[in-house]
Coordinates of C-alpha atoms in Angstrom, one line a residue:
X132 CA 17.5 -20.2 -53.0
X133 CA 14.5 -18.0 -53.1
X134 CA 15.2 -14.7 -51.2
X135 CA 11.6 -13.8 -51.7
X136 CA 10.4 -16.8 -49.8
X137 CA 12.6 -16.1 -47.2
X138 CA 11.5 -13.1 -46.3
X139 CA 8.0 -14.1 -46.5
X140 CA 9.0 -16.8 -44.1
X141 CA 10.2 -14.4 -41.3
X142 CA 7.4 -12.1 -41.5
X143 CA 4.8 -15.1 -41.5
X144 CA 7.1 -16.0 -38.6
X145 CA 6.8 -13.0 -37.1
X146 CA 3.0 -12.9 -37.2
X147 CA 2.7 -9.8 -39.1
X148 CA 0.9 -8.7 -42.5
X149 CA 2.4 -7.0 -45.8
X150 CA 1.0 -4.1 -44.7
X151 CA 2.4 -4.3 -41.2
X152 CA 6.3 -5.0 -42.6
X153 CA 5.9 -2.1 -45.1
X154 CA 5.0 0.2 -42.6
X155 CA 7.8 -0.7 -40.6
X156 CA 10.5 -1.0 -43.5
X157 CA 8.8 2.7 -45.0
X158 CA 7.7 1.1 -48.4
X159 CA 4.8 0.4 -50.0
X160 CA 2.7 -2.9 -49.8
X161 CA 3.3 -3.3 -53.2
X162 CA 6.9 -3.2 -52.6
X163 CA 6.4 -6.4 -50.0
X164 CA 4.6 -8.2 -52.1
X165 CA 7.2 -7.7 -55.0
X166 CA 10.2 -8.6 -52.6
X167 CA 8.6 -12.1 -51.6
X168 CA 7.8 -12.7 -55.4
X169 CA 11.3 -12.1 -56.6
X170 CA 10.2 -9.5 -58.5
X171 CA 12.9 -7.2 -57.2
X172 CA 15.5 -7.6 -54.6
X173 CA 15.7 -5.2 -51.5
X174 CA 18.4 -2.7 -51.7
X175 CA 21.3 -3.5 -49.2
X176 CA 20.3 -0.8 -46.8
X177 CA 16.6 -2.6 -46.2
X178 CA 18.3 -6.1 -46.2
X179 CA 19.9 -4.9 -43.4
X180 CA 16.9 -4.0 -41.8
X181 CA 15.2 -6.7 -42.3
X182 CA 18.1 -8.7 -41.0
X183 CA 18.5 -6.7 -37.6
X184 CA 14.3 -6.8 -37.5
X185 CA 13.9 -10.6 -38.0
X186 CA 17.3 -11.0 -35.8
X187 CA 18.5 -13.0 -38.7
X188 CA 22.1 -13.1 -40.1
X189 CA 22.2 -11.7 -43.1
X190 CA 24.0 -14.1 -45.1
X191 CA 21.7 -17.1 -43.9
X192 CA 18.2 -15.0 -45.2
X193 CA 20.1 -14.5 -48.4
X194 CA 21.3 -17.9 -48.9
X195 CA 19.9 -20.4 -46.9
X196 CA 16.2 -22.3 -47.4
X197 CA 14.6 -21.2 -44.3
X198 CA 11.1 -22.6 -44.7
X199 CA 12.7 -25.9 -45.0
X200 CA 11.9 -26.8 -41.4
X201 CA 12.1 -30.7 -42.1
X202 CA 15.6 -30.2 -42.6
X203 CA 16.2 -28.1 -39.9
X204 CA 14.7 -30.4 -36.8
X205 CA 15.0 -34.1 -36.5
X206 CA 12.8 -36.3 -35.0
X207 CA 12.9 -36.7 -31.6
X208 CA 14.4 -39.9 -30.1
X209 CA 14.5 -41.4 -26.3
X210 CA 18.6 -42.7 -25.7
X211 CA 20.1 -43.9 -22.7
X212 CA 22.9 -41.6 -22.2
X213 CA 26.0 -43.6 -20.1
X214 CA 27.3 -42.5 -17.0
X215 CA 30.5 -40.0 -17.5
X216 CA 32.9 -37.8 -15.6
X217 CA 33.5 -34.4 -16.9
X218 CA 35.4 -31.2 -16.1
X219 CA 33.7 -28.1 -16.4
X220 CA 33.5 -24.6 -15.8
X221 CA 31.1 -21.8 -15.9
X222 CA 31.6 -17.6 -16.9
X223 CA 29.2 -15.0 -16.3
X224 CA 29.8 -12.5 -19.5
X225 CA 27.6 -10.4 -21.8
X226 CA 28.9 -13.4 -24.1
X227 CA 29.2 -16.5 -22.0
X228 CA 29.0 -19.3 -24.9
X229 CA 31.9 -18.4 -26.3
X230 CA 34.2 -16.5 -23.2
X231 CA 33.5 -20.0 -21.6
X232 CA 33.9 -22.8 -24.5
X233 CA 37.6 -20.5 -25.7
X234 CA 38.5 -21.4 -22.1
X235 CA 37.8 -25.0 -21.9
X236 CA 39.3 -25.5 -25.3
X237 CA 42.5 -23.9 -23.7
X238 CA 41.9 -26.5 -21.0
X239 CA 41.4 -29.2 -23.1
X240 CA 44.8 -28.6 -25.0
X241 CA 47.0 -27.9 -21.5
X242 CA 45.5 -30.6 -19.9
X243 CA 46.6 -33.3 -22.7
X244 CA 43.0 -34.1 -23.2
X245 CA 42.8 -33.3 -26.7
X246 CA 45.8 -35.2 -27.3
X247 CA 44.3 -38.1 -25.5
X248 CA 41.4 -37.9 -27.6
X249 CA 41.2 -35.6 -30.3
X250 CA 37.5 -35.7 -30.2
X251 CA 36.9 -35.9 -26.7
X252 CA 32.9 -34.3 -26.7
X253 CA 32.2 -30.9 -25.6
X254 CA 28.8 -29.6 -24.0
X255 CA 27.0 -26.8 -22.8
X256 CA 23.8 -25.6 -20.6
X257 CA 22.7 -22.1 -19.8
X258 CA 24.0 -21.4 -16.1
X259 CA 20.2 -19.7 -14.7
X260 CA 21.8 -18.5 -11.4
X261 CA 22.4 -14.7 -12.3
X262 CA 21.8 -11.7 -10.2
X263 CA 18.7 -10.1 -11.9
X264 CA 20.2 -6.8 -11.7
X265 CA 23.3 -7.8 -13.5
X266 CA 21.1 -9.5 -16.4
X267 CA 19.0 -6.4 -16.5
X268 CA 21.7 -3.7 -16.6
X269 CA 24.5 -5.1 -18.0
X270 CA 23.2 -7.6 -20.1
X271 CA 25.1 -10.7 -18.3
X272 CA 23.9 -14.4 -18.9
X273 CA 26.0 -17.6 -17.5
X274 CA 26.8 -20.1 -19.4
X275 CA 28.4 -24.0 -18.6
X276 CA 31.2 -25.4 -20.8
X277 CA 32.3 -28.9 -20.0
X278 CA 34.2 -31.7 -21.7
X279 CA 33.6 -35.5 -21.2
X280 CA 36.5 -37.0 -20.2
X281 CA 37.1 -40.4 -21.7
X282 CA 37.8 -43.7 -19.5
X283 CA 41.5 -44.0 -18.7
X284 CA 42.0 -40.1 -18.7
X285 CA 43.5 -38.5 -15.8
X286 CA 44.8 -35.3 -15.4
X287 CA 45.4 -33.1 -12.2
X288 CA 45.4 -29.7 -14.1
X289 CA 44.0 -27.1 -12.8
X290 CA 41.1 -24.4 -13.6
X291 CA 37.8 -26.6 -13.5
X292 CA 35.4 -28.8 -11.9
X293 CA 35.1 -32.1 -12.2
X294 CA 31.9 -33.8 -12.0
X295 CA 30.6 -37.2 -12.5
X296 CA 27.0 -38.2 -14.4
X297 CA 25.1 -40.4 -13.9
X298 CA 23.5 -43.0 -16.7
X299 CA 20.0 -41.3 -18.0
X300 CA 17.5 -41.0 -20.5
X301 CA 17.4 -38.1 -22.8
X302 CA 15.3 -36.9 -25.4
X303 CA 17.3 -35.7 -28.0
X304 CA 16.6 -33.5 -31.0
X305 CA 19.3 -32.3 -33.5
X306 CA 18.7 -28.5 -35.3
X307 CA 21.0 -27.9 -38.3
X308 CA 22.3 -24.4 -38.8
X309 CA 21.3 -23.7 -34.7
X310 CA 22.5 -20.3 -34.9
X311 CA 21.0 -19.1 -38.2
X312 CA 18.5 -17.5 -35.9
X313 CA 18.0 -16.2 -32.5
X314 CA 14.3 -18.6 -32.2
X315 CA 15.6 -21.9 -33.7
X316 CA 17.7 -23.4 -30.6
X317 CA 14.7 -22.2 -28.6
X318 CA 12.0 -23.8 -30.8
X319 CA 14.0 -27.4 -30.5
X320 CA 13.8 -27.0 -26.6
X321 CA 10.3 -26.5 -27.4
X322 CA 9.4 -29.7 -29.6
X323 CA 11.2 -31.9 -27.2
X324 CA 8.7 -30.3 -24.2
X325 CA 5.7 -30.6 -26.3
X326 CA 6.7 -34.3 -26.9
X327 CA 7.4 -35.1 -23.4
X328 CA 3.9 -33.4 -22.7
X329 CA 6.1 -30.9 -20.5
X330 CA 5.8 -27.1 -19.7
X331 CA 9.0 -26.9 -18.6
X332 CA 11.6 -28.2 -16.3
X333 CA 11.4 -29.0 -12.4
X334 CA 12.4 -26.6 -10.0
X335 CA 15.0 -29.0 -8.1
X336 CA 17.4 -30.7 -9.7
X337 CA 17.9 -34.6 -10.1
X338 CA 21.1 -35.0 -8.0
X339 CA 24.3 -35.9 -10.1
X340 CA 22.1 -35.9 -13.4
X341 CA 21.8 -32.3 -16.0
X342 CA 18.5 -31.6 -16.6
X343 CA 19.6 -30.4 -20.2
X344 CA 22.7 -29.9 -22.1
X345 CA 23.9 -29.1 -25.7
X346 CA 26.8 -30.2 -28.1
X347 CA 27.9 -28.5 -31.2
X348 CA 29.5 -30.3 -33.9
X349 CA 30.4 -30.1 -37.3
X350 CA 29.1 -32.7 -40.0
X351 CA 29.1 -33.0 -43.8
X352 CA 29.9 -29.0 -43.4
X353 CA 26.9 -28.1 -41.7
X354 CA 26.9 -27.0 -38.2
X355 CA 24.7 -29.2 -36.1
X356 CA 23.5 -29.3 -32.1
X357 CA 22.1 -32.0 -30.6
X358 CA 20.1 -30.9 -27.6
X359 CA 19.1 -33.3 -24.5
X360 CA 16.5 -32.8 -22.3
X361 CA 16.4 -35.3 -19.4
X362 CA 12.7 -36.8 -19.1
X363 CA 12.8 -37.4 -15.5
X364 CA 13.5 -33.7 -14.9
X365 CA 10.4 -31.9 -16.8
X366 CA 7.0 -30.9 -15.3
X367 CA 3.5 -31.7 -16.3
X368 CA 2.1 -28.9 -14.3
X369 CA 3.2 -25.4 -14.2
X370 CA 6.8 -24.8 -13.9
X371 CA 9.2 -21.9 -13.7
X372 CA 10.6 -22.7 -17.1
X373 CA 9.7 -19.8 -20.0
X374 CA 10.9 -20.3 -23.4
X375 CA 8.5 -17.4 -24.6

């Protein structure tokens, strides 16, 4: 994998020129233009800038083919997604993806779920409902883990919600690697809006249906994530929704 191209990726990304990144990264033009040839290979100290600057792991820009975008996003289908009961729970935490799917996993293990069904399906949505002030000052987000619980289940363990969905149609996009960077789980909520013809979602709710939810999953040894956005709960006309 080309290191060079990568970096010339994430700058062209990033809307900026040569001259713009070597003013920022204190080197020469030259010095740009020699990085994204392969010419010469940044010294660890300005790979680490560049990493924290294009909010990029490290190990992905050095490793990974980043302007492959065909293989990072899917095509876009339209499925019927069945009616389910799940349990879930929400945390509001500077870190609530992970506080939040550690605790449902515990769940899922107490509860005999995961014995029930080893691979019972987890998902996720962003909970929206925080206080400004606490997103603002202390850098809190919510987020919603839940598990689908499989027919013939039952459990009366405690520590979630349980909630039933109804049957729906999603459009569903998958994005391989969806954590390489910070813009790529954002940029598949995108191309499923600009195929619905959507600029966003509506500001009520379908009852007993999630506008949107995520599930993680490992496949040939990539991480993958599908997303679903519910076509019955997007707007054609402006809308709250900002994926800016």
């Amino acid at each position: 994998m080309s290191l060079g191209k990568n970096i010339q990726y994430l700058r062209k990304q990033k809307k900026i020129t040569q001259e713009q990144l070597a003013e920022i990264m204190s080197v020469s033009r030259q010095t740009i233009s020699r990085w994204e040839a392969d010419d010469i290979v940044p010294e660890l100290n300005k790979l680490v800038a560049l990493s924290d600057m294009f909010s990029c792991k490290l190990d992905i820009m050095v490793k990974e083919d980043m302007g492959a975008s065909d293989k990072i996003y899917s095509e876009i289908t339209v499925k019927k997604v069945k009616a389910f009961r799940m349990a879930r729970y929400v945390m509001l935490t500077p870190n609530p993806e992970d506080d939040v799917n550690t605790y449902m996993d515990n769940w899922a293990h107490r509860s005999g779920l995961l014995e029930f069904q080893p691979d019972a399906m987890r998902i996720g949505w962003d909970f929206p409902f925080v206080p400004p002030e606490m997103h603002t000052r202390f850098g809190i987000h919510g987020y919603v883990a839940a598990y689908i619980l499989p027919e013939g289940f039952e459990t009366n363990y405690p520590g979630v919600e349980f909630a039933d969905q109804k049957e729906a149609d999603y459009a569903v996009i998958t994005i391989c690697n969806p954590f390489a960077t910070v813009d790529r789980i954002r940029n598949g909520y995108k191309k499923i809006l600009i195929s619905l013809e959507a600029n966003g979602f509506c500001e009520k709710p379908r009852d007993g249906i999630l506008s949107c939810f995520e599930h993680v999953y490992e496949k040939e040894g990539v991480t993958r994530m599908d997303v679903y956005i519910h076509v019955g709960s997007v707007s054609k006309t402006n809308s709250f929704t900002n994926f800016s």
